[in-house]
Amino acid sequence: MSKTIAILAPGAMGSAVARRLSEHGARVLTSLAGRSEATRKRAADAGMIGADDDAIAAADIILSIVPPGEAVALAERLAALIVRREKKPIVVDCNAVNVDTVQRIEEIIGSAQAPFVDGGIIGFPPQQGGKSPAFYMSGEHARDLVVLREFGLDVRIVEGPVGAASALKMSYAGIVKGLAGIGSAMVIAATKAGAADALRDELALSQPAILARLEVALPDMIPKAYRWVAEMREISGFLGPDHPASQIYEGFARWFEHLAEDTKGEAVDAALMKAFAAGIARTKS
């Protein structure tokens, strides 16, 4: 079986997915125009082929894997390329966007008469020899993407219209990253007030599962905080302006903005989070 799959863009997730696909025999294209040498090297290491816009538009499947704030602009770019073609690729938005946003993207791609699938990725970038993250797909054309299982991806169909897969992604991320936001905020507050050891000891006694999660989540989130800002705002939008909890996620967006800025400077709060996580490890040894 041969498939040409375009992935935009070759970031951490996109390049890891490309490697998995190319290892299973797919021809994987990407756009490298204006990209840095580091990005070009990452793409090459993943088996991605730099291609022009016409070649991208001629792919069988196009996977959009970009930061959520870039998803609509990429859809507009793709629609402009695809509208002129007789044979249309299946366009899949795999980004962490809310239902309203993905429905807007569907309209944009639909204006080019191309089939569209709503996708949501849950899990870490695939590692060599490891499992694939889950690719949840919804919409009229979702089952056309089952073919990607033959190329090493864990494709799961969500029965429902465009928006169902994104709703799942928003809900899941709202829980998992919301817990990381709560945990990190309270750990830093407790540490600055001199209660870090007491908090750690109490969690070990009464909430060991939460403590075990914080041991991994706190250091893991530090380099990712900047990427979670837009995602928290998408989750806030998913809940809607009249939902009482929507402001919680707007607050998380501001909190992750702070952590991202902290890591650019003296990284004071990042150091406190790492110290708390290291303390958990010490108590187990």
Short mmCIF file of C-alpha atoms in Angstrom, two decimals:
data_model
loop_
_atom_site.label_atom_id
_atom_site.label_comp_id
_atom_site.label_asym_id
_atom_site.label_seq_id
_atom_site.Cartn_x
_atom_site.Cartn_y
_atom_site.Cartn_z
CA MET A 1 0.00 0.00 0.00
CA SER A 2 1.31 3.44 -0.90
CA LYS A 3 0.07 6.75 0.41
CA THR A 4 1.35 10.28 0.15
CA ILE A 5 0.63 12.16 3.37
CA ALA A 6 1.47 15.80 3.97
CA ILE A 7 2.05 16.98 7.54
CA LEU A 8 2.07 20.64 8.42
CA ALA A 9 4.13 21.39 10.33
CA PRO A 10 7.31 19.48 11.28
CA GLY A 11 7.21 20.31 14.98
CA ALA A 12 7.78 17.84 17.82
CA MET A 13 4.48 15.99 17.27
CA GLY A 14 4.35 16.41 13.50
CA SER A 15 7.86 15.09 12.92
CA ALA A 16 7.35 12.15 15.29
CA VAL A 17 4.12 11.21 13.49
CA ALA A 18 5.93 11.55 10.16
CA ARG A 19 8.65 9.17 11.32
CA ARG A 20 6.04 6.58 12.28
CA LEU A 21 4.28 6.92 8.92
CA SER A 22 7.48 6.77 6.86
CA GLU A 23 8.69 3.72 8.82
CA HIS A 24 5.50 1.98 7.69
CA GLY A 25 5.93 2.85 4.03
CA ALA A 26 4.15 6.17 3.59
CA ARG A 27 5.64 9.02 1.59
CA VAL A 28 5.53 12.02 3.92
CA LEU A 29 5.72 15.59 2.65
CA THR A 30 6.03 18.86 4.51
CA SER A 31 6.62 22.54 3.80
CA LEU A 32 10.06 23.83 4.77
CA ALA A 33 9.84 27.31 3.26
CA GLY A 34 11.24 29.82 5.72
CA ARG A 35 11.98 27.18 8.34
CA SER A 36 15.15 27.12 10.46
CA GLU A 37 18.05 24.75 9.95
CA ALA A 38 17.06 22.95 13.15
CA THR A 39 13.55 22.36 11.78
CA ARG A 40 14.93 21.21 8.43
CA LYS A 41 17.19 18.71 10.19
CA ARG A 42 14.31 17.44 12.36
CA ALA A 43 12.20 16.94 9.26
CA ALA A 44 14.97 15.11 7.43
CA ASP A 45 15.65 12.87 10.43
CA ALA A 46 11.95 11.97 10.46
CA GLY A 47 11.97 10.97 6.79
CA MET A 48 9.95 14.00 5.69
CA ILE A 49 10.40 15.35 2.17
CA GLY A 50 10.38 19.10 1.66
CA ALA A 51 7.76 19.94 -0.95
CA ASP A 52 6.24 22.97 -2.65
CA ASP A 53 2.62 24.00 -2.27
CA ASP A 54 1.45 22.16 -5.39
CA ALA A 55 2.91 18.88 -4.14
CA ILE A 56 1.34 19.39 -0.72
CA ALA A 57 -2.06 19.97 -2.32
CA ALA A 58 -1.64 16.80 -4.41
CA ALA A 59 -1.20 14.54 -1.34
CA ASP A 60 -3.80 11.89 -0.52
CA ILE A 61 -4.16 13.12 3.07
CA ILE A 62 -3.11 16.36 4.73
CA LEU A 63 -2.66 16.38 8.51
CA SER A 64 -2.70 19.80 10.16
CA ILE A 65 -0.61 19.58 13.35
CA VAL A 66 0.21 23.12 14.47
CA PRO A 67 -0.26 25.28 17.59
CA PRO A 68 -3.99 26.00 18.02
CA GLY A 69 -3.57 29.69 17.28
CA GLU A 70 -2.27 28.84 13.79
CA ALA A 71 -4.97 26.33 12.80
CA VAL A 72 -7.39 28.70 11.04
CA ALA A 73 -4.66 30.48 9.06
CA LEU A 74 -3.29 27.13 7.88
CA ALA A 75 -6.78 26.03 6.82
CA GLU A 76 -7.15 29.20 4.75
CA ARG A 77 -3.78 28.56 3.11
CA LEU A 78 -4.69 24.96 2.31
CA ALA A 79 -8.10 25.88 0.92
CA ALA A 80 -6.48 28.35 -1.48
CA LEU A 81 -4.19 25.59 -2.74
CA ILE A 82 -6.81 22.85 -2.97
CA VAL A 83 -9.61 24.81 -4.63
CA ARG A 84 -7.84 24.69 -8.00
CA ARG A 85 -7.34 20.92 -7.97
CA GLU A 86 -9.71 18.39 -9.47
CA LYS A 87 -8.57 15.60 -7.11
CA LYS A 88 -9.02 16.74 -3.52
CA PRO A 89 -7.02 15.48 -0.53
CA ILE A 90 -8.69 14.62 2.75
CA VAL A 91 -7.81 17.42 5.18
CA VAL A 92 -7.61 16.51 8.86
CA ASP A 93 -7.37 19.16 11.57
CA CYS A 94 -5.51 17.46 14.45
CA ASN A 95 -5.16 20.57 16.59
CA ALA A 96 -6.27 21.39 20.13
CA VAL A 97 -9.10 23.70 19.10
CA ASN A 98 -12.65 24.04 20.38
CA VAL A 99 -15.80 22.97 18.57
CA ASP A 100 -16.60 26.42 17.17
CA THR A 101 -13.06 26.74 15.79
CA VAL A 102 -13.04 23.33 14.10
CA GLN A 103 -16.46 23.99 12.57
CA ARG A 104 -15.08 27.24 11.16
CA ILE A 105 -12.14 25.28 9.74
CA GLU A 106 -14.58 22.78 8.21
CA GLU A 107 -16.32 25.66 6.42
CA ILE A 108 -12.99 26.97 5.11
CA ILE A 109 -11.91 23.58 3.75
CA GLY A 110 -15.43 22.93 2.49
CA SER A 111 -15.24 26.11 0.41
CA ALA A 112 -12.55 24.29 -1.59
CA GLN A 113 -14.86 21.24 -1.98
CA ALA A 114 -12.40 19.02 -0.09
CA PRO A 115 -13.42 16.31 2.42
CA PHE A 116 -12.70 17.31 6.00
CA VAL A 117 -12.16 15.30 9.19
CA ASP A 118 -12.07 16.57 12.77
CA GLY A 119 -9.15 15.02 14.65
CA GLY A 120 -7.85 15.12 18.19
CA ILE A 121 -4.51 13.70 19.34
CA ILE A 122 -4.30 12.35 22.89
CA GLY A 123 -0.92 11.13 24.08
CA PHE A 124 2.77 11.86 23.60
CA PRO A 125 4.62 11.95 20.26
CA PRO A 126 5.33 8.37 19.12
CA GLN A 127 8.80 7.11 19.93
CA GLN A 128 10.66 4.51 17.90
CA GLY A 129 9.38 1.09 18.97
CA GLY A 130 6.72 2.67 21.20
CA LYS A 131 2.99 3.02 20.80
CA SER A 132 1.22 5.71 18.85
CA PRO A 133 -0.83 8.40 20.56
CA ALA A 134 -4.56 8.04 19.97
CA PHE A 135 -5.87 9.85 16.90
CA TYR A 136 -9.59 10.38 17.49
CA MET A 137 -11.50 11.17 14.28
CA SER A 138 -15.07 12.35 13.72
CA GLY A 139 -17.22 13.56 10.86
CA GLU A 140 -18.66 12.16 7.66
CA HIS A 141 -15.27 11.17 6.23
CA ALA A 142 -13.65 9.91 9.46
CA ARG A 143 -13.73 6.26 8.45
CA ASP A 144 -11.64 7.08 5.37
CA LEU A 145 -8.77 7.66 7.81
CA VAL A 146 -8.85 4.10 9.17
CA VAL A 147 -6.26 3.38 6.45
CA LEU A 148 -3.71 5.17 8.65
CA ARG A 149 -3.75 2.18 10.98
CA GLU A 150 -1.81 0.38 8.25
CA PHE A 151 0.90 3.00 8.65
CA GLY A 152 1.29 2.66 12.41
CA LEU A 153 -1.19 5.21 13.79
CA ASP A 154 -3.77 4.39 16.46
CA VAL A 155 -6.87 5.77 14.72
CA ARG A 156 -10.08 5.70 16.77
CA ILE A 157 -13.45 6.72 15.36
CA VAL A 158 -15.73 8.96 17.42
CA GLU A 159 -19.29 8.45 16.22
CA GLY A 160 -20.56 11.94 15.65
CA PRO A 161 -20.22 15.03 13.47
CA VAL A 162 -17.28 17.35 13.02
CA GLY A 163 -16.70 18.76 16.51
CA ALA A 164 -17.08 15.48 18.40
CA ALA A 165 -13.36 14.62 18.30
CA SER A 166 -12.41 18.16 19.28
CA ALA A 167 -14.93 18.09 22.14
CA LEU A 168 -13.24 14.93 23.42
CA LYS A 169 -9.80 16.55 23.14
CA MET A 170 -10.97 19.71 24.92
CA SER A 171 -12.59 17.72 27.73
CA TYR A 172 -9.60 15.44 28.23
CA ALA A 173 -7.07 18.28 28.13
CA GLY A 174 -9.26 20.35 30.43
CA ILE A 175 -9.04 17.62 33.05
CA VAL A 176 -5.38 16.55 32.65
CA LYS A 177 -3.80 19.97 32.08
CA GLY A 178 -6.24 21.60 34.48
CA LEU A 179 -4.96 19.28 37.22
CA ALA A 180 -1.39 20.20 36.26
CA GLY A 181 -2.33 23.88 36.52
CA ILE A 182 -3.92 23.47 39.94
CA GLY A 183 -1.07 21.32 41.22
CA SER A 184 1.70 23.63 40.06
CA ALA A 185 -0.02 26.76 41.40
CA MET A 186 -0.58 25.23 44.85
CA VAL A 187 2.89 23.68 45.04
CA ILE A 188 4.53 27.03 44.36
CA ALA A 189 2.23 28.84 46.80
CA ALA A 190 2.87 26.25 49.53
CA THR A 191 6.63 26.35 48.94
CA LYS A 192 6.80 30.14 49.17
CA ALA A 193 4.83 29.97 52.43
CA GLY A 194 7.18 27.35 53.90
CA ALA A 195 4.71 24.45 53.69
CA ALA A 196 6.23 22.36 50.88
CA ASP A 197 7.35 19.46 53.10
CA ALA A 198 4.05 19.39 54.98
CA LEU A 199 2.06 19.41 51.73
CA ARG A 200 4.18 16.62 50.29
CA ASP A 201 3.79 14.52 53.44
CA GLU A 202 0.01 15.00 53.57
CA LEU A 203 -0.43 14.13 49.90
CA ALA A 204 1.68 11.00 50.44
CA LEU A 205 -0.68 9.93 53.22
CA SER A 206 -4.07 10.89 51.81
CA GLN A 207 -3.61 11.40 48.03
CA PRO A 208 -0.71 9.20 46.87
CA ALA A 209 -2.00 9.00 43.28
CA ILE A 210 -2.04 12.80 42.99
CA LEU A 211 1.46 13.03 44.47
CA ALA A 212 2.75 10.44 41.97
CA ARG A 213 1.22 12.43 39.12
CA LEU A 214 2.81 15.67 40.35
CA GLU A 215 6.23 14.03 40.44
CA VAL A 216 6.00 13.57 36.66
CA ALA A 217 3.76 16.48 35.70
CA LEU A 218 5.61 19.34 37.41
CA PRO A 219 8.98 19.03 35.62
CA ASP A 220 7.29 17.88 32.41
CA MET A 221 5.11 20.96 32.07
CA ILE A 222 7.90 23.53 32.48
CA PRO A 223 9.13 23.47 28.84
CA LYS A 224 5.55 23.05 27.55
CA ALA A 225 3.81 25.87 29.40
CA TYR A 226 4.02 28.29 26.46
CA ARG A 227 2.23 25.77 24.22
CA TRP A 228 -0.64 25.35 26.68
CA VAL A 229 -1.64 29.03 26.77
CA ALA A 230 -3.69 29.01 23.56
CA GLU A 231 -5.07 25.56 24.39
CA MET A 232 -6.46 26.81 27.71
CA ARG A 233 -8.18 29.66 25.87
CA GLU A 234 -9.65 27.16 23.40
CA ILE A 235 -11.01 25.17 26.36
CA SER A 236 -12.48 28.36 27.81
CA GLY A 237 -14.15 28.95 24.45
CA PHE A 238 -15.35 25.35 24.37
CA LEU A 239 -17.22 25.95 27.63
CA GLY A 240 -18.58 29.24 26.31
CA PRO A 241 -18.61 32.78 27.75
CA ASP A 242 -21.70 32.14 29.88
CA HIS A 243 -20.34 28.98 31.53
CA PRO A 244 -19.23 29.73 35.13
CA ALA A 245 -16.10 27.59 34.70
CA SER A 246 -14.84 29.27 31.52
CA GLN A 247 -12.90 31.84 33.54
CA ILE A 248 -11.04 29.04 35.32
CA TYR A 249 -9.38 28.13 32.03
CA GLU A 250 -8.71 31.75 31.16
CA GLY A 251 -6.95 31.87 34.54
CA PHE A 252 -4.92 28.78 33.62
CA ALA A 253 -3.93 30.50 30.36
CA ARG A 254 -2.57 33.46 32.34
CA TRP A 255 -0.85 31.09 34.77
CA PHE A 256 0.89 29.19 31.96
CA GLU A 257 1.88 32.52 30.39
CA HIS A 258 3.53 33.40 33.69
CA LEU A 259 5.38 30.07 33.83
CA ALA A 260 6.54 30.49 30.23
CA GLU A 261 7.90 33.95 31.03
CA ASP A 262 9.48 32.60 34.23
CA THR A 263 11.53 30.08 32.24
CA LYS A 264 12.84 32.89 30.00
CA GLY A 265 14.13 34.76 33.03
CA GLU A 266 15.52 33.55 36.34
CA ALA A 267 13.18 30.51 36.37
CA VAL A 268 12.37 30.98 40.07
CA ASP A 269 9.02 29.20 39.98
CA ALA A 270 10.37 26.50 37.68
CA ALA A 271 13.08 25.78 40.24
CA LEU A 272 10.47 25.48 43.01
CA MET A 273 8.45 23.01 40.96
CA LYS A 274 11.52 20.91 40.19
CA ALA A 275 12.54 20.95 43.86
CA PHE A 276 9.10 19.76 44.97
CA ALA A 277 9.16 16.92 42.43
CA ALA A 278 12.70 15.96 43.48
CA GLY A 279 11.51 15.87 47.08
CA ILE A 280 8.83 13.34 46.14
CA ALA A 281 11.49 11.08 44.63
CA ARG A 282 13.65 11.38 47.75
CA THR A 283 10.81 10.36 50.04
CA LYS A 284 10.35 7.13 48.05
CA SER A 285 14.03 6.13 48.14
#
